[in-house]
Amino acid sequence: MYNWYLESGKEADVVISTRVRIARNIEKYPFVSKMRNEEAQKFLEEMQEITPKIGYGLKFLKLKDIDDLTKMVLVEKHLISPEFALKNTENKAILINDEENICIMLNEEDHLRLQFFASGLDVEAVTNLATDIDNKIGNLINYAYSDKYGFLTSCPTNVGTGQRISIMVNLPALSKTGNIRKVLEIVNNFGMNIRGIYGEGSKVQANTYQISNKQTLGISETEIAKNIKLITEKIIEQERLARKLLEKNQIELEDNIYRSYGILSNCRKISNQECTQLLSDVKLGTDLGIIKELTDLKVKKISLYTKPANLQKFVGKKLDAQERDVERANIIKQIIKE
Amino acid sequence: MYNWYLESGKEADVVISTRVRIARNIEKYPFVSKMRNEEAQKFLEEMQEITPKIGYGLKFLKLKDIDDLTKMVLVEKHLISPEFALKNTENKAILINDEENICIMLNEEDHLRLQFFASGLDVEAVTNLATDIDNKIGNLINYAYSDKYGFLTSCPTNVGTGQRISIMVNLPALSKTGNIRKVLEIVNNFGMNIRGIYGEGSKVQANTYQISNKQTLGISETEIAKNIKLITEKIIEQERLARKLLEKNQIELEDNIYRSYGILSNCRKISNQECTQLLSDVKLGTDLGIIKELTDLKVKKISLYTKPANLQKFVGKKLDAQERDVERANIIKQIIKE
């Protein structure tokens, strides 16, 4: 059994992951930005106490008890935000399970940021899980709620459902055929956000985009889920059409993909940025059945264990940037050979 | 047994081949540019008659009886010149043996252009062979000779010995370290020519240079041979020093070499120009013992059978440029797997 991010989900040729995030605050405390230390600590104690009652194998972990490398590993897995990991860690904690498909940040922008993940496209399963855990916690501790506005949040953009669904997609063919701009425009007109994913050094990760709902107020959770599923299915359709177009020039496509594979599998050092770019081509190759040398699992493993912190966790030692580039090339070869 | 160009000669890490070319003309005929058709044909008949007497398994072949593809194969092997292969082929012929280390062009710029080849650096063996065959032919037919100037040739630059020794060398490290300019300068000051080798489309072939003597008048064959051997040995020394320098940054070097190998062995189409460039890096890798996946023979085979005409000869059919690029990638993979 692998963690969710190493598993192959539905529509895995295009969709990397489905995430549901719910922002919640506790009635009796001021928002995090106004909270005194004692209040923040008090809240953490309460949460620690109710953790076993929530179930799902959730464990309570204070952020100050997690070493820096492990925190960055969680950031790279998109389980916690970079700001949460790095600033004022004294008053922060997470609830997380072994599968890592549930991760609740405490005292981030809101008192609770509940996050639920699945590999591939699985809006229904993830929202069902989200609703269940959200209800459980809501029964154990009083959420800040207004009959007029719905759930109250630190930032007005989240007021209402407090729910944001994000679908991470891989759109190499739409990028290559140049149709990506048109798609980005359409998604925006549907009241959704679509944006590039930032990797190390604030450079956009190759061909990876995140679709999420803009609206949280005046719309139900069910509607949000329905809309985002609909728009994602449209994007999947467009990406697959673009791939069909690319396949018309089979030699060109295979050449592109195999050159990337050739560099990836033979280099002796490689940056995270270049690795991500090449891996995007290679993933297109496995998705289209062109590359036989790699499986989906291996692509996912390479993608995860070549990220700076996960790489160091994988080899079990601290490495500087140059050492990481060399070790990254080793890990790629090792995973391919497995 | 392979032809000389597939064998590994002395100093093969730097020296590709040794060639001796001797220009000779026949006393009783005007120079080729002034020759009438009947005279040219008469000369060919005489040469055909004496061919068996020269020995060495030489065969007389009229150029008009050789198909265009085979002619281009000979050009790519540097056995005949492009001008000789393409223009006024009616009055031309070659004497060639199966090993292809002897090739005599008839009615090129001079009546006879005797050429002798060996893999690697082997000036003595090649000049000995050249002298022997030159003497044999000189005893069978009267060469144009002046007591004052020596052998008379169509172009004044060849008058005297009529002999030019050319050493083809591979200088990737001097190119990479940027010291190649200094070396070119020194060679020129020694009264030698050094120039890039032109491949398809008049682009210089990556890191490959040809060293040859400028002077043919007022100098003996022995002196020419001594000087060119000396300067070549100096260049070999410099190239090896440059390689030692590159080896100090082992990871950088290995990364360069293996990225080239990765593309070469995985691409699905590749131009002759790019192939030559990548192969130069890969050859440096086999020479330094870095690349284990390839042998010298395989590098030589790839180098030969990826050239446009040899490639078509290899697969046994005519191909346009795009088809060649695809077939080139196939051949490379095929030779690597052998």
XYZ file of C-alpha atoms in Angstrom, chain A residues 251-252 254-255 258-259 261-263 266-270 274 326, chain B residues 251-252 254-255 258-259 261-263 266-270 274 326:
32
model
C 7.810 10.486 -34.834
C 8.089 14.107 -33.676
C 8.185 10.056 -29.760
C 11.429 11.878 -30.479
C 12.436 9.817 -25.724
C 15.014 12.619 -25.821
C 13.750 10.206 -21.197
C 17.307 9.798 -22.527
C 18.566 12.842 -20.632
C 21.497 9.238 -18.280
C 22.382 12.576 -16.697
C 24.853 12.675 -13.801
C 23.401 15.823 -12.230
C 20.140 17.641 -12.729
C 14.919 20.619 -15.374
C 24.047 14.806 -8.271
C 30.766 14.964 -12.543
C 30.517 17.841 -15.034
C 30.371 12.572 -17.037
C 27.143 14.558 -17.088
C 26.092 10.795 -20.654
C 23.534 13.436 -21.659
C 24.779 9.382 -24.971
C 21.238 9.570 -23.592
C 19.982 11.620 -26.532
C 17.006 7.407 -27.276
C 16.145 9.860 -30.040
C 13.683 8.834 -32.745
C 15.150 11.113 -35.429
C 18.435 12.954 -35.681
C 23.698 16.676 -34.427
C 14.497 8.626 -38.677
